[in-house]
Amino acid sequence: MDCYIRQALPNDAVAISQVIISALRTSNAADYDARTIARVEASFSAPAIIALLTQRQVFVALIDENVVATASLENDVVRSVFVCPDHQGLGIGRQLMQVIEQHATAGGLGSLRVPSSITAEGFYSMLGYQKLREVLHGNERTIVMHKQLLKDG
Protein backbone atom coordinates (compact mmCIF):
# COMPACT_ATOMS: atom_id res chain seq x y z
CA MET A 1 0.00 0.00 0.00
CA ASP A 2 1.36 3.40 -0.94
CA CYS A 3 1.67 5.96 1.77
CA TYR A 4 3.36 9.31 2.21
CA ILE A 5 6.27 9.39 4.68
CA ARG A 6 7.60 12.57 6.22
CA GLN A 7 9.27 13.80 9.38
CA ALA A 8 6.84 14.11 12.25
CA LEU A 9 5.63 17.49 13.45
CA PRO A 10 4.52 18.46 16.97
CA ASN A 11 0.88 18.50 15.85
CA ASP A 12 1.26 14.77 14.96
CA ALA A 13 1.90 13.84 18.61
CA VAL A 14 -1.66 12.82 19.49
CA ALA A 15 -2.02 10.69 16.35
CA ILE A 16 1.40 9.07 16.89
CA SER A 17 0.45 8.26 20.48
CA GLN A 18 -2.83 6.71 19.33
CA VAL A 19 -1.10 4.54 16.70
CA ILE A 20 1.48 3.29 19.21
CA ILE A 21 -1.02 2.55 21.96
CA SER A 22 -3.35 0.79 19.54
CA ALA A 23 -0.50 -1.38 18.24
CA LEU A 24 0.67 -2.19 21.77
CA ARG A 25 -2.82 -3.20 22.92
CA THR A 26 -3.59 -5.22 19.79
CA SER A 27 -0.34 -6.68 18.46
CA ASN A 28 2.14 -6.67 21.34
CA ALA A 29 -0.43 -7.85 23.90
CA ALA A 30 -0.04 -11.37 22.50
CA ASP A 31 3.60 -11.43 23.67
CA TYR A 32 3.61 -9.26 26.83
CA ASP A 33 1.47 -9.13 29.96
CA ALA A 34 -0.96 -6.27 30.65
CA ARG A 35 1.33 -4.63 33.22
CA THR A 36 4.24 -4.49 30.77
CA ILE A 37 1.98 -3.07 28.03
CA ALA A 38 0.65 -0.39 30.44
CA ARG A 39 4.21 0.57 31.45
CA VAL A 40 5.31 0.91 27.83
CA GLU A 41 2.14 2.85 26.95
CA ALA A 42 3.00 5.46 29.58
CA SER A 43 6.18 6.26 27.64
CA PHE A 44 4.15 7.19 24.56
CA SER A 45 1.66 9.81 25.71
CA ALA A 46 1.27 12.84 23.43
CA PRO A 47 3.50 15.00 25.71
CA ALA A 48 6.14 12.23 25.71
CA ILE A 49 6.00 12.10 21.91
CA ILE A 50 6.57 15.87 21.73
CA ALA A 51 9.66 15.43 23.91
CA LEU A 52 10.91 12.61 21.66
CA LEU A 53 10.65 14.90 18.63
CA THR A 54 13.51 16.94 20.11
CA GLN A 55 15.68 13.85 20.75
CA ARG A 56 15.17 11.71 17.65
CA GLN A 57 14.37 11.87 13.97
CA VAL A 58 10.72 10.78 14.05
CA PHE A 59 8.89 9.82 10.87
CA VAL A 60 5.22 9.22 10.17
CA ALA A 61 3.46 7.35 7.39
CA LEU A 62 0.21 8.90 6.22
CA ILE A 63 -2.70 7.59 4.20
CA ASP A 64 -5.27 10.20 3.24
CA GLU A 65 -3.50 12.63 5.60
CA ASN A 66 -4.02 10.30 8.58
CA VAL A 67 -1.03 9.00 10.57
CA VAL A 68 -1.05 5.21 10.27
CA ALA A 69 2.52 4.39 11.33
CA THR A 70 5.63 5.83 12.92
CA ALA A 71 9.32 5.04 13.31
CA SER A 72 12.29 6.94 14.66
CA LEU A 73 16.06 7.06 14.47
CA GLU A 74 18.24 8.03 17.42
CA ASN A 75 21.88 8.04 16.36
CA ASP A 76 22.40 4.46 15.10
CA VAL A 77 19.36 2.99 16.88
CA VAL A 78 15.97 2.42 15.27
CA ARG A 79 13.22 3.05 17.79
CA SER A 80 9.46 3.00 18.14
CA VAL A 81 8.41 1.36 14.89
CA PHE A 82 4.64 0.93 15.11
CA VAL A 83 1.93 0.45 12.49
CA CYS A 84 -1.77 0.86 13.23
CA PRO A 85 -3.23 -2.66 13.50
CA ASP A 86 -5.69 -1.99 10.66
CA HIS A 87 -2.74 -1.29 8.34
CA GLN A 88 -0.29 -4.00 9.42
CA GLY A 89 0.93 -6.44 6.80
CA LEU A 90 0.52 -3.97 3.92
CA GLY A 91 4.19 -2.98 3.56
CA ILE A 92 3.97 0.33 5.43
CA GLY A 93 6.46 -0.74 8.11
CA ARG A 94 8.86 -1.87 5.39
CA GLN A 95 8.53 1.53 3.65
CA LEU A 96 9.23 3.34 6.93
CA MET A 97 12.31 1.20 7.53
CA GLN A 98 13.60 2.02 4.03
CA VAL A 99 13.32 5.73 4.86
CA ILE A 100 15.09 5.18 8.21
CA GLU A 101 17.90 3.27 6.51
CA GLN A 102 18.24 5.92 3.78
CA HIS A 103 18.55 8.67 6.42
CA ALA A 104 21.09 6.61 8.35
CA THR A 105 23.18 5.99 5.23
CA ALA A 106 22.97 9.66 4.21
CA GLY A 107 24.17 10.53 7.71
CA GLY A 108 27.24 8.33 7.27
CA LEU A 109 26.11 5.42 9.43
CA GLY A 110 27.37 2.00 8.37
CA SER A 111 25.03 -0.04 10.51
CA LEU A 112 21.88 0.16 12.61
CA ARG A 113 20.71 -1.50 15.80
CA VAL A 114 17.15 -2.07 16.88
CA PRO A 115 15.87 -3.16 20.29
CA SER A 116 13.04 -5.34 18.99
CA SER A 117 10.00 -6.57 20.82
CA ILE A 118 9.28 -10.28 20.63
CA THR A 119 6.36 -9.29 18.41
CA ALA A 120 8.53 -7.55 15.78
CA GLU A 121 11.55 -9.89 15.68
CA GLY A 122 10.31 -11.68 12.53
CA PHE A 123 9.63 -8.35 10.80
CA TYR A 124 13.19 -7.12 11.38
CA SER A 125 14.65 -10.50 10.41
CA MET A 126 12.86 -10.27 7.05
CA LEU A 127 14.54 -6.89 6.54
CA GLY A 128 18.02 -8.35 7.12
CA TYR A 129 18.50 -7.58 10.81
CA GLN A 130 20.32 -10.24 12.82
CA LYS A 131 19.87 -11.07 16.48
CA LEU A 132 22.81 -10.05 18.67
CA ARG A 133 21.42 -10.78 22.15
CA GLU A 134 18.37 -10.73 24.37
CA VAL A 135 17.87 -8.30 27.23
CA LEU A 136 15.35 -8.49 30.08
CA HIS A 137 13.85 -5.33 31.58
CA GLY A 138 11.70 -6.76 34.34
CA ASN A 139 9.20 -8.96 32.46
CA GLU A 140 9.89 -7.26 29.13
CA ARG A 141 12.10 -9.32 26.83
CA THR A 142 13.86 -7.30 24.13
CA ILE A 143 15.86 -8.72 21.25
CA VAL A 144 18.77 -6.49 20.22
CA MET A 145 19.27 -6.78 16.46
CA HIS A 146 21.81 -5.35 14.00
CA LYS A 147 22.08 -4.67 10.28
CA GLN A 148 25.12 -3.64 8.26
CA LEU A 149 24.22 -0.86 5.81
CA LEU A 150 27.52 -0.05 4.14
CA LYS A 151 30.38 -2.30 3.19
CA ASP A 152 33.74 -1.69 4.88
CA GLY A 153 36.43 0.05 2.92
mmCIF file of C-alpha atoms in Angstrom:
data_model
loop_
_atom_site.group_PDB
_atom_site.id
_atom_site.type_symbol
_atom_site.label_atom_id
_atom_site.label_comp_id
_atom_site.label_asym_id
_atom_site.label_seq_id
_atom_site.Cartn_x
_atom_site.Cartn_y
_atom_site.Cartn_z
ATOM 1 C CA MET A 1 0.000 0.000 0.000
ATOM 2 C CA ASP A 2 1.361 3.397 -0.935
ATOM 3 C CA CYS A 3 1.674 5.957 1.774
ATOM 4 C CA TYR A 4 3.358 9.309 2.205
ATOM 5 C CA ILE A 5 6.265 9.392 4.677
ATOM 6 C CA ARG A 6 7.595 12.573 6.216
ATOM 7 C CA GLN A 7 9.270 13.804 9.376
ATOM 8 C CA ALA A 8 6.835 14.112 12.250
ATOM 9 C CA LEU A 9 5.627 17.492 13.452
ATOM 10 C CA PRO A 10 4.522 18.459 16.972
ATOM 11 C CA ASN A 11 0.877 18.501 15.852
ATOM 12 C CA ASP A 12 1.260 14.774 14.963
ATOM 13 C CA ALA A 13 1.904 13.836 18.609
ATOM 14 C CA VAL A 14 -1.664 12.822 19.490
ATOM 15 C CA ALA A 15 -2.024 10.685 16.352
ATOM 16 C CA ILE A 16 1.397 9.070 16.888
ATOM 17 C CA SER A 17 0.455 8.264 20.479
ATOM 18 C CA GLN A 18 -2.831 6.715 19.328
ATOM 19 C CA VAL A 19 -1.099 4.537 16.701
ATOM 20 C CA ILE A 20 1.481 3.292 19.207
ATOM 21 C CA ILE A 21 -1.023 2.550 21.964
ATOM 22 C CA SER A 22 -3.354 0.787 19.543
ATOM 23 C CA ALA A 23 -0.505 -1.383 18.238
ATOM 24 C CA LEU A 24 0.672 -2.185 21.772
ATOM 25 C CA ARG A 25 -2.816 -3.199 22.919
ATOM 26 C CA THR A 26 -3.590 -5.222 19.794
ATOM 27 C CA SER A 27 -0.340 -6.682 18.460
ATOM 28 C CA ASN A 28 2.138 -6.665 21.343
ATOM 29 C CA ALA A 29 -0.427 -7.850 23.902
ATOM 30 C CA ALA A 30 -0.041 -11.371 22.501
ATOM 31 C CA ASP A 31 3.602 -11.432 23.673
ATOM 32 C CA TYR A 32 3.612 -9.263 26.825
ATOM 33 C CA ASP A 33 1.474 -9.132 29.963
ATOM 34 C CA ALA A 34 -0.955 -6.273 30.653
ATOM 35 C CA ARG A 35 1.325 -4.633 33.219
ATOM 36 C CA THR A 36 4.236 -4.491 30.770
ATOM 37 C CA ILE A 37 1.978 -3.068 28.031
ATOM 38 C CA ALA A 38 0.654 -0.394 30.439
ATOM 39 C CA ARG A 39 4.211 0.566 31.453
ATOM 40 C CA VAL A 40 5.310 0.906 27.833
ATOM 41 C CA GLU A 41 2.141 2.854 26.949
ATOM 42 C CA ALA A 42 3.001 5.458 29.579
ATOM 43 C CA SER A 43 6.180 6.256 27.637
ATOM 44 C CA PHE A 44 4.150 7.189 24.558
ATOM 45 C CA SER A 45 1.656 9.806 25.712
ATOM 46 C CA ALA A 46 1.274 12.844 23.433
ATOM 47 C CA PRO A 47 3.504 15.005 25.715
ATOM 48 C CA ALA A 48 6.135 12.232 25.714
ATOM 49 C CA ILE A 49 6.002 12.102 21.907
ATOM 50 C CA ILE A 50 6.567 15.874 21.729
ATOM 51 C CA ALA A 51 9.657 15.433 23.906
ATOM 52 C CA LEU A 52 10.914 12.608 21.659
ATOM 53 C CA LEU A 53 10.648 14.901 18.627
ATOM 54 C CA THR A 54 13.509 16.941 20.113
ATOM 55 C CA GLN A 55 15.677 13.854 20.748
ATOM 56 C CA ARG A 56 15.171 11.715 17.655
ATOM 57 C CA GLN A 57 14.366 11.869 13.971
ATOM 58 C CA VAL A 58 10.723 10.779 14.054
ATOM 59 C CA PHE A 59 8.888 9.819 10.875
ATOM 60 C CA VAL A 60 5.223 9.215 10.168
ATOM 61 C CA ALA A 61 3.461 7.351 7.389
ATOM 62 C CA LEU A 62 0.212 8.904 6.223
ATOM 63 C CA ILE A 63 -2.697 7.592 4.200
ATOM 64 C CA ASP A 64 -5.273 10.204 3.238
ATOM 65 C CA GLU A 65 -3.504 12.633 5.599
ATOM 66 C CA ASN A 66 -4.021 10.298 8.577
ATOM 67 C CA VAL A 67 -1.030 9.004 10.567
ATOM 68 C CA VAL A 68 -1.051 5.206 10.274
ATOM 69 C CA ALA A 69 2.515 4.391 11.331
ATOM 70 C CA THR A 70 5.632 5.826 12.918
ATOM 71 C CA ALA A 71 9.323 5.042 13.312
ATOM 72 C CA SER A 72 12.292 6.944 14.663
ATOM 73 C CA LEU A 73 16.060 7.058 14.467
ATOM 74 C CA GLU A 74 18.241 8.028 17.423
ATOM 75 C CA ASN A 75 21.879 8.037 16.364
ATOM 76 C CA ASP A 76 22.395 4.458 15.099
ATOM 77 C CA VAL A 77 19.361 2.990 16.880
ATOM 78 C CA VAL A 78 15.968 2.421 15.269
ATOM 79 C CA ARG A 79 13.224 3.052 17.793
ATOM 80 C CA SER A 80 9.463 2.998 18.136
ATOM 81 C CA VAL A 81 8.405 1.360 14.890
ATOM 82 C CA PHE A 82 4.638 0.932 15.111
ATOM 83 C CA VAL A 83 1.932 0.451 12.493
ATOM 84 C CA CYS A 84 -1.766 0.861 13.229
ATOM 85 C CA PRO A 85 -3.231 -2.655 13.502
ATOM 86 C CA ASP A 86 -5.691 -1.990 10.660
ATOM 87 C CA HIS A 87 -2.737 -1.286 8.344
ATOM 88 C CA GLN A 88 -0.286 -3.997 9.422
ATOM 89 C CA GLY A 89 0.926 -6.436 6.797
ATOM 90 C CA LEU A 90 0.517 -3.970 3.924
ATOM 91 C CA GLY A 91 4.188 -2.977 3.560
ATOM 92 C CA ILE A 92 3.970 0.330 5.432
ATOM 93 C CA GLY A 93 6.461 -0.738 8.107
ATOM 94 C CA ARG A 94 8.858 -1.872 5.393
ATOM 95 C CA GLN A 95 8.531 1.526 3.651
ATOM 96 C CA LEU A 96 9.232 3.338 6.930
ATOM 97 C CA MET A 97 12.315 1.202 7.525
ATOM 98 C CA GLN A 98 13.597 2.019 4.032
ATOM 99 C CA VAL A 99 13.323 5.734 4.863
ATOM 100 C CA ILE A 100 15.089 5.182 8.214
ATOM 101 C CA GLU A 101 17.900 3.268 6.508
ATOM 102 C CA GLN A 102 18.244 5.922 3.784
ATOM 103 C CA HIS A 103 18.553 8.672 6.422
ATOM 104 C CA ALA A 104 21.092 6.608 8.347
ATOM 105 C CA THR A 105 23.183 5.993 5.230
ATOM 106 C CA ALA A 106 22.968 9.663 4.212
ATOM 107 C CA GLY A 107 24.170 10.532 7.705
ATOM 108 C CA GLY A 108 27.238 8.330 7.268
ATOM 109 C CA LEU A 109 26.114 5.419 9.425
ATOM 110 C CA GLY A 110 27.366 1.999 8.370
ATOM 111 C CA SER A 111 25.027 -0.044 10.514
ATOM 112 C CA LEU A 112 21.884 0.157 12.607
ATOM 113 C CA ARG A 113 20.714 -1.502 15.802
ATOM 114 C CA VAL A 114 17.148 -2.069 16.882
ATOM 115 C CA PRO A 115 15.871 -3.157 20.293
ATOM 116 C CA SER A 116 13.039 -5.339 18.989
ATOM 117 C CA SER A 117 10.003 -6.572 20.825
ATOM 118 C CA ILE A 118 9.276 -10.283 20.628
ATOM 119 C CA THR A 119 6.358 -9.288 18.408
ATOM 120 C CA ALA A 120 8.528 -7.549 15.782
ATOM 121 C CA GLU A 121 11.545 -9.889 15.684
ATOM 122 C CA GLY A 122 10.311 -11.676 12.535
ATOM 123 C CA PHE A 123 9.629 -8.348 10.799
ATOM 124 C CA TYR A 124 13.186 -7.120 11.380
ATOM 125 C CA SER A 125 14.648 -10.501 10.411
ATOM 126 C CA MET A 126 12.857 -10.274 7.050
ATOM 127 C CA LEU A 127 14.542 -6.888 6.539
ATOM 128 C CA GLY A 128 18.016 -8.346 7.116
ATOM 129 C CA TYR A 129 18.495 -7.584 10.811
ATOM 130 C CA GLN A 130 20.319 -10.243 12.818
ATOM 131 C CA LYS A 131 19.874 -11.071 16.477
ATOM 132 C CA LEU A 132 22.807 -10.047 18.672
ATOM 133 C CA ARG A 133 21.416 -10.778 22.148
ATOM 134 C CA GLU A 134 18.373 -10.735 24.373
ATOM 135 C CA VAL A 135 17.870 -8.296 27.234
ATOM 136 C CA LEU A 136 15.352 -8.488 30.077
ATOM 137 C CA HIS A 137 13.846 -5.328 31.576
ATOM 138 C CA GLY A 138 11.703 -6.764 34.343
ATOM 139 C CA ASN A 139 9.205 -8.960 32.460
ATOM 140 C CA GLU A 140 9.892 -7.258 29.126
ATOM 141 C CA ARG A 141 12.100 -9.323 26.828
ATOM 142 C CA THR A 142 13.858 -7.299 24.131
ATOM 143 C CA ILE A 143 15.860 -8.719 21.245
ATOM 144 C CA VAL A 144 18.769 -6.495 20.219
ATOM 145 C CA MET A 145 19.275 -6.776 16.456
ATOM 146 C CA HIS A 146 21.806 -5.346 14.000
ATOM 147 C CA LYS A 147 22.078 -4.671 10.278
ATOM 148 C CA GLN A 148 25.124 -3.644 8.256
ATOM 149 C CA LEU A 149 24.220 -0.860 5.814
ATOM 150 C CA LEU A 150 27.524 -0.045 4.137
ATOM 151 C CA LYS A 151 30.384 -2.302 3.190
ATOM 152 C CA ASP A 152 33.743 -1.691 4.875
ATOM 153 C CA GLY A 153 36.426 0.046 2.918
#
